[in-house]
Amino acid sequence: MDTWREEWKLLERKLQNRGLDVGAIRKRIAGFRCETPSWGYGPSGTRFGVFPQSGEARTIWEKLEDAAECHRLTKICPTVAVHIPWDKASDWGKVQAFAEERGVKIGAVNPNVFQDHEYKYGSFGHCDPNVRAKARAHMQECCEIMKVTGSDLLSLWFADGTDYPGQADFRQRKHWFEEELKATYAMLPKNGRMLVEYKFFEPAFYHTDIADWGMALSFAQKCGERAQVLVDLGHHAHGVNIEHIVSFLIDEGRLGGFHFNNRKYADDDLTCGSTNPLELFLIFTELVAAEGEAATLKHPIAYMIDQSHNTKPKLEAMIQTVEFIQTAQAKALLVNRKKLKECQANNDVVGAERCLTEAYNTDVEPLLMSVREELGAALQPLEIYRLSGYAKKTAEQRKGKVAGAGLGVN
Ligand code: PSV
Ligand code: MN
C-alpha cells in the first residue's frame, strides 16, 4: 500500500475522533473551483524590465493550452479569465471552442481601461466626456465577448486616480463613476454579474477613485443586485484585517469574487500563501463558514487567481498556487465549528483560538491526495508537472515566436 494511503487512514480516524464529518469535508474540497488568469501564463515584468521565459505563452491560444494543462493536473481550474485587449481575438466563438476542446472555458472578462494613452488622466473619472465614452464603448465590447463565450462575469478594475492634491475634483469624479458604472451594469448579459475591484494606490499615488471596499460596495449597491465587490488580497494597506472585510461583505450579500495572490510590501502579485499562509487560512475560515450555511450566501463567490510571476516559471507557479489555495481551503474546513461556537458563547478566548490552530496545524496532504484521486487529478500536481516534460515540449514548440512589447501582450 502507498504510504499516503496509510497516512490518510490515520488522518481520517483522527478527524472522525475530532467529531468532524469527513464525507462532507471531502465533498466541499472536491467541489471547490478556482479560475486562473490568462495573463499569469504570458510575459510579465516590473517597470524595470520584462524578462522573457523560454516557452512562455504569447498568444491567447498558448495561454489556453497552459491553463488546460493546469486544469488537467488539478481538475479544479476549469475556467480562464481573459483581459481585453491583452487577449484580443477576432472570433471569440473560435476561442471558446478551442478552449472547450482542451477541457476549459472562458471565465471572467476583464476590461482594460488603463493602458491606452487617452487614459492618462483616467477613464470613467476623466474630465473629457470623449474619454469616458471610449471607456464605456470598451465595456460594451467586453459585454459582447461575455455573450459570445457564455461568460457571466465582468470583472472591473480602474487605475483611475490622481497624483497630486488639487489635481481633480473628488466628488465630480465620483459622480462620473456612478453614471458610467450604472451604464455598464445596464449592458451586462441577462444573468451576468459585475465585480467591482478596489485598490488603495498604484498607479495613482495621491488618490484612487475606488480605493477601498467601502467605496466599491457603495458603487455596487447603487448599480443593483448583480453588482458585487471583488477582493484582491494585494490591494490593502498593511495591517488591514481582510478576513473581517470578507465576512462583512458576505453578510451584505456583496462578496462577488476574489483575486488570490500574496504580497510582502505592496501589490506584489506573488504566489498566494507564500508570504502569509496564516492570513489565507483565516480568510478561508470565513468563506467556508458562510458557504456551509446555505442561507448565508446569496450567490456563488468567484475564486480567481491574479498573479504574474517574474522569476518563477509561469505554469509551475500557477500549479503551486492552486495547491496552496486548496491546502488553505482544506485546513479551514477542519475547524470544529460546533466547538468554536461553544467557546465563543463562553468567551473562552484561548479555546476558540485553539479550534483554529488545531485545524491550521493539521497536515492535510493525505486528505488532498485522496480527494484528488477521486477527482481524477494528479495526486501531486506540481510534482507530476515538473516530471512531465511539458515545459520542455512547449519551449521547443514555441521557440522562435516573436514576443510582443509590454505586459500581457499576445
Ligand atoms: C490591478 O492591480 C489588478 O489587480 C487588476 O485586477 C487588474 O485587472 C490586474 O491586476 C492586472 O494584472
Ligand atoms: Mn486584481
Tab-separated table of C-alpha atoms and ligand atoms in Angstrom:
chain	number	residue	atom	x	y	z
A	1	MET	CA	0.000	0.000	0.000
A	2	ASP	CA	1.231	3.549	-0.807
A	3	THR	CA	2.428	5.429	2.258
A	4	TRP	CA	-0.025	8.256	1.632
A	5	ARG	CA	-2.941	5.832	1.860
A	6	GLU	CA	-1.805	4.705	5.306
A	7	GLU	CA	-1.390	8.336	6.295
A	8	TRP	CA	-4.861	9.099	5.011
A	9	LYS	CA	-6.403	6.248	7.035
A	10	LEU	CA	-4.764	7.609	10.168
A	11	LEU	CA	-5.842	11.153	9.416
A	12	GLU	CA	-9.390	10.070	8.626
A	13	ARG	CA	-9.644	8.414	12.038
A	14	LYS	CA	-8.145	11.458	13.714
A	15	LEU	CA	-10.669	13.773	12.062
A	16	GLN	CA	-13.550	11.470	12.982
A	17	ASN	CA	-12.337	11.467	16.571
A	18	ARG	CA	-12.460	15.254	16.491
A	19	GLY	CA	-16.158	14.934	15.640
A	20	LEU	CA	-15.783	16.155	12.044
A	21	ASP	CA	-17.927	14.967	9.145
A	22	VAL	CA	-15.191	13.675	6.852
A	23	GLY	CA	-17.569	12.875	3.977
A	24	ALA	CA	-18.905	16.440	3.946
A	25	ILE	CA	-15.390	17.885	4.082
A	26	ARG	CA	-14.266	15.759	1.137
A	27	LYS	CA	-17.299	16.890	-0.853
A	28	ARG	CA	-16.500	20.557	-0.232
A	29	ILE	CA	-12.866	20.111	-1.303
A	30	ALA	CA	-13.924	18.215	-4.416
A	31	GLY	CA	-16.450	20.928	-5.294
A	32	PHE	CA	-14.067	23.875	-4.997
A	33	ARG	CA	-13.138	25.633	-8.263
A	34	CYS	CA	-10.554	28.332	-8.890
A	35	GLU	CA	-10.104	30.342	-12.082
A	36	THR	CA	-6.660	31.019	-13.480
A	37	PRO	CA	-5.775	34.246	-15.340
A	38	SER	CA	-4.605	34.264	-18.966
A	39	TRP	CA	-2.091	36.970	-18.042
A	40	GLY	CA	-0.470	34.695	-15.473
A	41	TYR	CA	0.808	32.482	-18.286
A	42	GLY	CA	2.153	35.251	-20.511
A	43	PRO	CA	5.018	37.741	-20.418
A	44	SER	CA	5.155	39.973	-17.366
A	45	GLY	CA	7.682	42.074	-15.557
A	46	THR	CA	8.207	45.146	-13.469
A	47	ARG	CA	8.618	48.747	-14.522
A	48	PHE	CA	12.336	47.991	-14.637
A	49	GLY	CA	12.083	45.340	-17.278
A	50	VAL	CA	10.358	42.308	-18.734
A	51	PHE	CA	12.431	39.137	-18.822
A	52	PRO	CA	11.213	36.595	-21.340
A	53	GLN	CA	10.974	32.950	-20.264
A	54	SER	CA	11.538	30.139	-22.681
A	55	GLY	CA	8.246	28.525	-23.638
A	56	GLU	CA	6.031	31.130	-22.018
A	57	ALA	CA	2.663	31.613	-23.703
A	58	ARG	CA	2.486	34.505	-26.150
A	59	THR	CA	-0.990	34.221	-27.588
A	60	ILE	CA	-4.444	33.551	-26.211
A	61	TRP	CA	-4.164	30.073	-27.775
A	62	GLU	CA	-0.948	29.245	-25.940
A	63	LYS	CA	-2.290	30.712	-22.708
A	64	LEU	CA	-5.331	28.456	-23.018
A	65	GLU	CA	-3.088	25.446	-23.654
A	66	ASP	CA	-1.208	26.171	-20.425
A	67	ALA	CA	-4.408	26.823	-18.488
A	68	ALA	CA	-5.747	23.494	-19.781
A	69	GLU	CA	-2.602	21.754	-18.535
A	70	CYS	CA	-3.121	23.328	-15.111
A	71	HIS	CA	-6.700	22.056	-15.097
A	72	ARG	CA	-5.727	18.605	-16.399
A	73	LEU	CA	-3.426	18.144	-13.416
A	74	THR	CA	-5.542	19.775	-10.717
A	75	LYS	CA	-9.100	19.265	-12.038
A	76	ILE	CA	-10.232	22.367	-10.168
A	77	CYS	CA	-9.349	25.142	-12.648
A	78	PRO	CA	-11.850	24.739	-15.491
A	79	THR	CA	-12.155	28.448	-16.366
A	80	VAL	CA	-9.704	31.068	-17.576
A	81	ALA	CA	-10.056	34.816	-17.029
A	82	VAL	CA	-9.250	36.981	-20.034
A	83	HIS	CA	-8.029	40.571	-20.184
A	84	ILE	CA	-9.057	42.713	-23.145
A	85	PRO	CA	-7.169	43.891	-25.242
A	86	TRP	CA	-4.251	41.783	-23.946
A	87	ASP	CA	-6.222	38.791	-25.205
A	88	LYS	CA	-7.833	40.488	-28.157
A	89	ALA	CA	-9.205	37.968	-30.653
A	90	SER	CA	-11.166	38.386	-33.855
A	91	ASP	CA	-13.512	35.450	-33.210
A	92	TRP	CA	-14.409	34.688	-29.607
A	93	GLY	CA	-16.591	31.781	-30.657
A	94	LYS	CA	-13.462	30.169	-32.057
A	95	VAL	CA	-11.506	30.924	-28.879
A	96	GLN	CA	-14.218	29.352	-26.739
A	97	ALA	CA	-14.334	26.272	-28.984
A	98	PHE	CA	-10.533	25.953	-28.789
A	99	ALA	CA	-10.717	26.200	-25.005
A	100	GLU	CA	-13.517	23.653	-24.734
A	101	GLU	CA	-11.639	21.149	-26.894
A	102	ARG	CA	-8.970	21.298	-24.211
A	103	GLY	CA	-11.370	20.966	-21.293
A	104	VAL	CA	-11.529	24.596	-20.168
A	105	LYS	CA	-13.795	27.621	-20.750
A	106	ILE	CA	-13.532	31.383	-20.789
A	107	GLY	CA	-14.326	32.792	-17.355
A	108	ALA	CA	-14.318	36.406	-16.184
A	109	VAL	CA	-13.871	39.073	-18.834
A	110	ASN	CA	-11.593	41.884	-17.612
A	111	PRO	CA	-11.862	45.172	-19.499
A	112	ASN	CA	-8.704	47.240	-19.664
A	113	VAL	CA	-9.259	50.986	-19.425
A	114	PHE	CA	-5.820	51.855	-18.150
A	115	GLN	CA	-3.191	51.431	-20.811
A	116	ASP	CA	-4.293	53.470	-23.821
A	117	HIS	CA	-2.748	56.940	-23.967
A	118	GLU	CA	-6.156	58.604	-23.703
A	119	TYR	CA	-6.451	57.178	-20.169
A	120	LYS	CA	-3.501	59.159	-18.826
A	121	TYR	CA	-5.840	61.170	-16.541
A	122	GLY	CA	-8.390	58.425	-16.026
A	123	SER	CA	-11.196	56.532	-17.753
A	124	PHE	CA	-14.611	56.798	-16.065
A	125	GLY	CA	-13.139	59.579	-13.922
A	126	HIS	CA	-11.704	61.559	-16.833
A	127	CYS	CA	-12.887	65.163	-17.264
A	128	ASP	CA	-13.208	64.711	-21.047
A	129	PRO	CA	-16.565	63.142	-21.980
A	130	ASN	CA	-14.970	61.609	-25.082
A	131	VAL	CA	-12.592	59.576	-22.940
A	132	ARG	CA	-15.454	58.428	-20.712
A	133	ALA	CA	-17.353	57.440	-23.838
A	134	LYS	CA	-14.350	55.482	-25.123
A	135	ALA	CA	-14.182	53.569	-21.820
A	136	ARG	CA	-17.917	52.925	-21.982
A	137	ALA	CA	-17.610	51.577	-25.532
A	138	HIS	CA	-14.896	49.206	-24.323
A	139	MET	CA	-17.266	47.935	-21.621
A	140	GLN	CA	-19.813	47.274	-24.349
A	141	GLU	CA	-17.196	45.316	-26.326
A	142	CYS	CA	-16.432	43.218	-23.241
A	143	CYS	CA	-20.122	42.539	-22.577
A	144	GLU	CA	-20.374	41.292	-26.163
A	145	ILE	CA	-17.465	38.909	-25.515
A	146	MET	CA	-19.349	37.661	-22.455
A	147	LYS	CA	-22.376	36.955	-24.619
A	148	VAL	CA	-20.402	35.061	-27.273
A	149	THR	CA	-18.392	32.996	-24.800
A	150	GLY	CA	-21.181	32.471	-22.277
A	151	SER	CA	-19.156	34.127	-19.538
A	152	ASP	CA	-21.226	35.503	-16.677
A	153	LEU	CA	-18.610	37.743	-15.063
A	154	LEU	CA	-17.428	41.216	-15.951
A	155	SER	CA	-14.522	41.965	-13.650
A	156	LEU	CA	-13.739	45.666	-13.297
A	157	TRP	CA	-10.639	47.345	-12.000
A	158	PHE	CA	-9.839	51.013	-12.603
A	159	ALA	CA	-6.426	52.617	-12.381
A	160	ASP	CA	-8.204	55.992	-12.116
A	161	GLY	CA	-6.790	58.394	-9.602
A	162	THR	CA	-4.597	61.453	-9.212
A	163	ASP	CA	-1.009	62.062	-8.194
A	164	TYR	CA	-1.232	65.495	-6.567
A	165	PRO	CA	-3.503	67.421	-4.219
A	166	GLY	CA	-5.860	69.681	-6.103
A	167	GLN	CA	-5.425	67.799	-9.386
A	168	ALA	CA	-9.109	66.892	-9.675
A	169	ASP	CA	-12.483	67.233	-8.013
A	170	PHE	CA	-13.150	64.037	-5.992
A	171	ARG	CA	-16.924	64.433	-5.908
A	172	GLN	CA	-17.220	65.239	-9.575
A	173	ARG	CA	-15.226	62.115	-10.441
A	174	LYS	CA	-17.383	60.059	-8.093
A	175	HIS	CA	-20.481	61.215	-9.970
A	176	TRP	CA	-18.946	60.290	-13.317
A	177	PHE	CA	-18.046	56.870	-11.932
A	178	GLU	CA	-21.576	56.321	-10.702
A	179	GLU	CA	-23.006	57.277	-14.057
A	180	GLU	CA	-20.661	55.076	-16.073
A	181	LEU	CA	-20.851	52.078	-13.759
A	182	LYS	CA	-24.636	52.174	-13.987
A	183	ALA	CA	-24.386	52.363	-17.783
A	184	THR	CA	-22.027	49.375	-17.770
A	185	TYR	CA	-24.357	47.426	-15.498
A	186	ALA	CA	-27.182	48.005	-17.965
A	187	MET	CA	-25.092	46.400	-20.743
A	188	LEU	CA	-24.484	43.114	-18.873
A	189	PRO	CA	-25.869	39.904	-20.348
A	190	LYS	CA	-29.083	38.798	-18.646
A	191	ASN	CA	-27.515	36.687	-15.898
A	192	GLY	CA	-24.173	38.448	-15.916
A	193	ARG	CA	-22.598	39.784	-12.762
A	194	MET	CA	-20.354	42.813	-12.472
A	195	LEU	CA	-17.498	42.699	-9.974
A	196	VAL	CA	-16.021	45.964	-8.719
A	197	GLU	CA	-12.416	45.696	-7.554
A	198	TYR	CA	-10.748	48.268	-5.310
A	199	LYS	CA	-7.115	49.133	-4.659
A	200	PHE	CA	-5.792	51.901	-2.442
A	201	PHE	CA	-2.885	53.068	-4.588
A	202	GLU	CA	-0.863	52.365	-7.722
A	203	PRO	CA	-0.558	53.584	-10.382
A	204	ALA	CA	-2.021	56.724	-8.789
A	205	PHE	CA	-0.142	57.908	-5.716
A	206	TYR	CA	-2.348	60.605	-4.188
A	207	HIS	CA	-5.893	59.348	-4.517
A	208	THR	CA	-7.591	56.420	-6.282
A	209	ASP	CA	-11.249	56.695	-7.273
A	210	ILE	CA	-12.206	53.243	-5.949
A	211	ALA	CA	-9.711	52.990	-3.121
A	212	ASP	CA	-11.311	50.561	-0.704
A	213	TRP	CA	-14.075	48.015	-0.130
A	214	GLY	CA	-16.471	50.609	1.231
A	215	MET	CA	-16.311	52.655	-1.961
A	216	ALA	CA	-16.633	49.536	-4.115
A	217	LEU	CA	-19.620	48.427	-2.022
A	218	SER	CA	-21.305	51.793	-2.325
A	219	PHE	CA	-20.926	51.798	-6.132
A	220	ALA	CA	-22.143	48.197	-6.343
A	221	GLN	CA	-25.209	48.952	-4.227
A	222	LYS	CA	-26.113	51.869	-6.478
A	223	CYS	CA	-25.923	49.677	-9.584
A	224	GLY	CA	-28.052	46.726	-8.475
A	225	GLU	CA	-28.106	43.182	-7.069
A	226	ARG	CA	-25.799	41.759	-9.715
A	227	ALA	CA	-23.010	44.213	-8.922
A	228	GLN	CA	-20.690	42.973	-6.218
A	229	VAL	CA	-17.285	43.625	-4.705
A	230	LEU	CA	-14.097	41.834	-5.701
A	231	VAL	CA	-11.399	41.451	-3.044
A	232	ASP	CA	-7.821	41.288	-4.314
A	233	LEU	CA	-5.529	40.205	-1.485
A	234	GLY	CA	-2.781	42.621	-2.543
A	235	HIS	CA	-4.939	45.732	-2.528
A	236	HIS	CA	-4.992	46.742	1.126
A	237	ALA	CA	-2.810	48.786	3.417
A	238	HIS	CA	-0.646	46.772	5.786
A	239	GLY	CA	-2.380	45.541	8.894
A	240	VAL	CA	-5.870	45.606	7.403
A	241	ASN	CA	-7.962	42.657	8.589
A	242	ILE	CA	-9.027	41.175	5.240
A	243	GLU	CA	-10.963	38.269	6.763
A	244	HIS	CA	-13.173	40.778	8.567
A	245	ILE	CA	-13.871	42.627	5.293
A	246	VAL	CA	-14.674	39.291	3.670
A	247	SER	CA	-17.192	38.304	6.300
A	248	PHE	CA	-18.771	41.783	6.303
A	249	LEU	CA	-19.230	41.699	2.524
A	250	ILE	CA	-20.635	38.176	2.654
A	251	ASP	CA	-23.189	39.307	5.189
A	252	GLU	CA	-24.173	42.211	2.936
A	253	GLY	CA	-24.619	39.730	0.068
A	254	ARG	CA	-21.961	41.606	-1.890
A	255	LEU	CA	-18.843	39.484	-1.900
A	256	GLY	CA	-18.675	38.662	-5.586
A	257	GLY	CA	-15.195	37.376	-6.103
A	258	PHE	CA	-11.590	37.033	-5.135
A	259	HIS	CA	-8.233	37.749	-6.670
A	260	PHE	CA	-5.778	35.492	-4.908
A	261	ASN	CA	-2.135	36.472	-4.618
A	262	ASN	CA	0.273	37.384	-1.854
A	263	ARG	CA	2.483	40.289	-1.051
A	264	LYS	CA	5.255	41.328	1.237
A	265	TYR	CA	5.236	45.066	0.509
A	266	ALA	CA	2.670	46.439	-1.947
A	267	ASP	CA	0.654	44.794	-4.729
A	268	ASP	CA	3.422	42.266	-5.363
A	269	ASP	CA	1.266	39.616	-7.082
A	270	LEU	CA	3.335	36.827	-5.531
A	271	THR	CA	2.242	33.226	-5.108
A	272	CYS	CA	-0.818	33.114	-2.890
A	273	GLY	CA	0.028	31.699	0.533
A	274	SER	CA	3.765	32.154	0.062
A	275	THR	CA	4.434	35.017	2.450
A	276	ASN	CA	1.347	34.863	4.652
A	277	PRO	CA	-0.302	31.417	4.673
A	278	LEU	CA	-1.999	32.108	8.012
A	279	GLU	CA	-3.864	35.093	6.565
A	280	LEU	CA	-5.070	32.944	3.677
A	281	PHE	CA	-6.280	30.291	6.132
A	282	LEU	CA	-8.142	32.866	8.239
A	283	ILE	CA	-9.824	34.248	5.126
A	284	PHE	CA	-10.880	30.742	4.165
A	285	THR	CA	-12.302	30.089	7.624
A	286	GLU	CA	-14.760	32.937	6.966
A	287	LEU	CA	-15.511	31.733	3.448
A	288	VAL	CA	-16.123	28.100	4.319
A	289	ALA	CA	-18.230	29.080	7.335
A	290	ALA	CA	-20.542	31.143	5.114
A	291	GLU	CA	-20.598	28.559	2.337
A	292	GLY	CA	-21.567	25.962	4.936
A	293	GLU	CA	-24.730	27.897	5.787
A	294	ALA	CA	-26.907	27.639	2.684
A	295	ALA	CA	-28.936	30.722	3.595
A	296	THR	CA	-25.920	32.983	4.048
A	297	LEU	CA	-24.593	33.046	0.500
A	298	LYS	CA	-26.850	34.764	-1.990
A	299	HIS	CA	-24.684	33.886	-4.993
A	300	PRO	CA	-21.526	31.858	-5.574
A	301	ILE	CA	-18.177	33.511	-4.883
A	302	ALA	CA	-15.909	33.594	-7.942
A	303	TYR	CA	-12.487	32.414	-6.860
A	304	MET	CA	-9.781	33.676	-9.191
A	305	ILE	CA	-6.030	33.941	-9.183
A	306	ASP	CA	-4.451	37.274	-10.140
A	307	GLN	CA	-0.702	36.831	-10.248
A	308	SER	CA	2.209	37.421	-12.583
A	309	HIS	CA	5.436	35.634	-11.931
A	310	ASN	CA	8.639	37.271	-12.925
A	311	THR	CA	11.183	34.860	-11.516
A	312	LYS	CA	9.260	31.571	-11.256
A	313	PRO	CA	8.349	29.568	-14.358
A	314	LYS	CA	4.748	30.635	-15.075
A	315	LEU	CA	2.903	27.340	-15.210
A	316	GLU	CA	4.822	25.838	-12.307
A	317	ALA	CA	3.946	28.892	-10.235
A	318	MET	CA	0.284	28.616	-11.189
A	319	ILE	CA	0.032	24.951	-10.204
A	320	GLN	CA	1.881	25.663	-6.967
A	321	THR	CA	-0.612	28.466	-6.246
A	322	VAL	CA	-3.565	26.175	-6.805
A	323	GLU	CA	-2.053	23.678	-4.358
A	324	PHE	CA	-1.549	26.414	-1.729
A	325	ILE	CA	-5.127	27.606	-2.138
A	326	GLN	CA	-6.519	24.080	-1.935
A	327	THR	CA	-4.476	23.469	1.205
A	328	ALA	CA	-5.822	26.610	2.872
A	329	GLN	CA	-9.400	25.671	1.995
A	330	ALA	CA	-8.954	22.130	3.323
A	331	LYS	CA	-7.462	23.347	6.597
A	332	ALA	CA	-10.290	25.840	7.050
A	333	LEU	CA	-12.784	23.016	6.589
A	334	LEU	CA	-11.216	21.208	9.537
A	335	VAL	CA	-12.201	23.898	12.028
A	336	ASN	CA	-14.556	22.341	14.526
A	337	ARG	CA	-17.425	24.820	14.127
A	338	LYS	CA	-19.547	23.408	16.936
A	339	LYS	CA	-16.725	23.647	19.439
A	340	LEU	CA	-15.803	27.112	18.153
A	341	LYS	CA	-19.337	28.391	18.684
A	342	GLU	CA	-19.363	26.994	22.233
A	343	CYS	CA	-16.066	28.708	23.011
A	344	GLN	CA	-17.327	31.982	21.558
A	345	ALA	CA	-20.539	31.777	23.581
A	346	ASN	CA	-18.496	31.278	26.766
A	347	ASN	CA	-15.883	33.925	25.957
A	348	ASP	CA	-13.292	31.163	26.021
A	349	VAL	CA	-10.704	33.128	24.057
A	350	VAL	CA	-7.944	30.538	24.222
A	351	GLY	CA	-10.322	27.681	23.460
A	352	ALA	CA	-11.681	29.467	20.390
A	353	GLU	CA	-8.226	30.195	19.074
A	354	ARG	CA	-7.257	26.572	19.639
A	355	CYS	CA	-10.097	25.465	17.353
A	356	LEU	CA	-8.370	27.422	14.597
A	357	THR	CA	-4.804	26.386	15.360
A	358	GLU	CA	-5.783	22.713	15.639
A	359	ALA	CA	-7.096	22.899	12.057
A	360	TYR	CA	-4.241	25.036	10.766
A	361	ASN	CA	-1.594	22.728	12.186
A	362	THR	CA	-3.076	19.597	10.601
A	363	ASP	CA	-1.156	18.143	7.657
A	364	VAL	CA	-3.921	17.915	5.050
A	365	GLU	CA	-1.788	16.478	2.248
A	366	PRO	CA	-3.127	12.883	2.575
A	367	LEU	CA	-6.702	14.231	2.577
A	368	LEU	CA	-5.997	16.267	-0.556
A	369	MET	CA	-4.375	13.308	-2.270
A	370	SER	CA	-7.351	11.153	-1.548
A	371	VAL	CA	-9.778	13.778	-2.942
A	372	ARG	CA	-7.545	14.344	-5.988
A	373	GLU	CA	-7.633	10.616	-6.674
A	374	GLU	CA	-11.418	10.768	-6.614
A	375	LEU	CA	-11.370	13.764	-8.996
A	376	GLY	CA	-9.010	12.027	-11.398
A	377	ALA	CA	-6.397	14.731	-10.807
A	378	ALA	CA	-2.675	14.188	-10.334
A	379	LEU	CA	-2.082	13.218	-6.708
A	380	GLN	CA	0.699	15.775	-6.506
A	381	PRO	CA	0.076	18.151	-9.413
A	382	LEU	CA	3.238	20.245	-9.116
A	383	GLU	CA	5.467	17.196	-8.690
A	384	ILE	CA	3.916	15.470	-11.695
A	385	TYR	CA	4.136	18.628	-13.791
A	386	ARG	CA	7.855	19.009	-13.041
A	387	LEU	CA	8.445	15.427	-14.127
A	388	SER	CA	6.170	15.605	-17.162
A	389	GLY	CA	8.349	17.292	-19.754
A	390	TYR	CA	5.525	19.701	-20.664
A	391	ALA	CA	7.763	22.749	-20.147
A	392	LYS	CA	10.490	21.294	-22.361
A	393	LYS	CA	7.995	20.336	-25.038
A	394	THR	CA	6.306	23.751	-25.180
A	395	ALA	CA	9.651	25.566	-25.080
A	396	GLU	CA	10.596	23.607	-28.191
A	397	GLN	CA	7.242	24.198	-29.923
A	398	ARG	CA	7.157	27.900	-29.107
A	399	LYS	CA	10.796	28.600	-29.973
A	400	GLY	CA	11.377	31.470	-32.350
A	401	LYS	CA	7.980	33.060	-31.854
A	402	VAL	CA	8.207	36.805	-31.568
A	403	ALA	CA	7.099	38.306	-28.285
A	404	GLY	CA	5.058	41.491	-28.348
A	405	ALA	CA	6.220	44.542	-26.490
A	406	GLY	CA	4.981	45.186	-22.983
A	407	LEU	CA	2.921	43.377	-20.417
A	408	GLY	CA	0.286	40.812	-21.154
A	409	VAL	CA	0.861	41.001	-24.874
A	410	ASN	CA	-0.348	38.297	-27.172
B	1	PSV	C1	-4.700	45.639	-10.657
B	1	PSV	O1	-3.567	45.692	-9.864
B	1	PSV	C2	-5.178	44.214	-10.821
B	1	PSV	O2	-5.273	43.592	-9.573
B	1	PSV	C3	-6.489	44.142	-11.567
B	1	PSV	O3	-7.221	43.025	-11.180
B	1	PSV	C4	-6.037	44.001	-12.961
B	1	PSV	O4	-7.025	43.503	-13.811
B	1	PSV	C5	-4.877	43.060	-12.806
B	1	PSV	O5	-4.265	43.466	-11.596
B	1	PSV	C6	-3.908	43.133	-13.934
B	1	PSV	O6	-2.798	42.330	-13.678
B	2	MN	MN	-6.709	42.022	-9.183
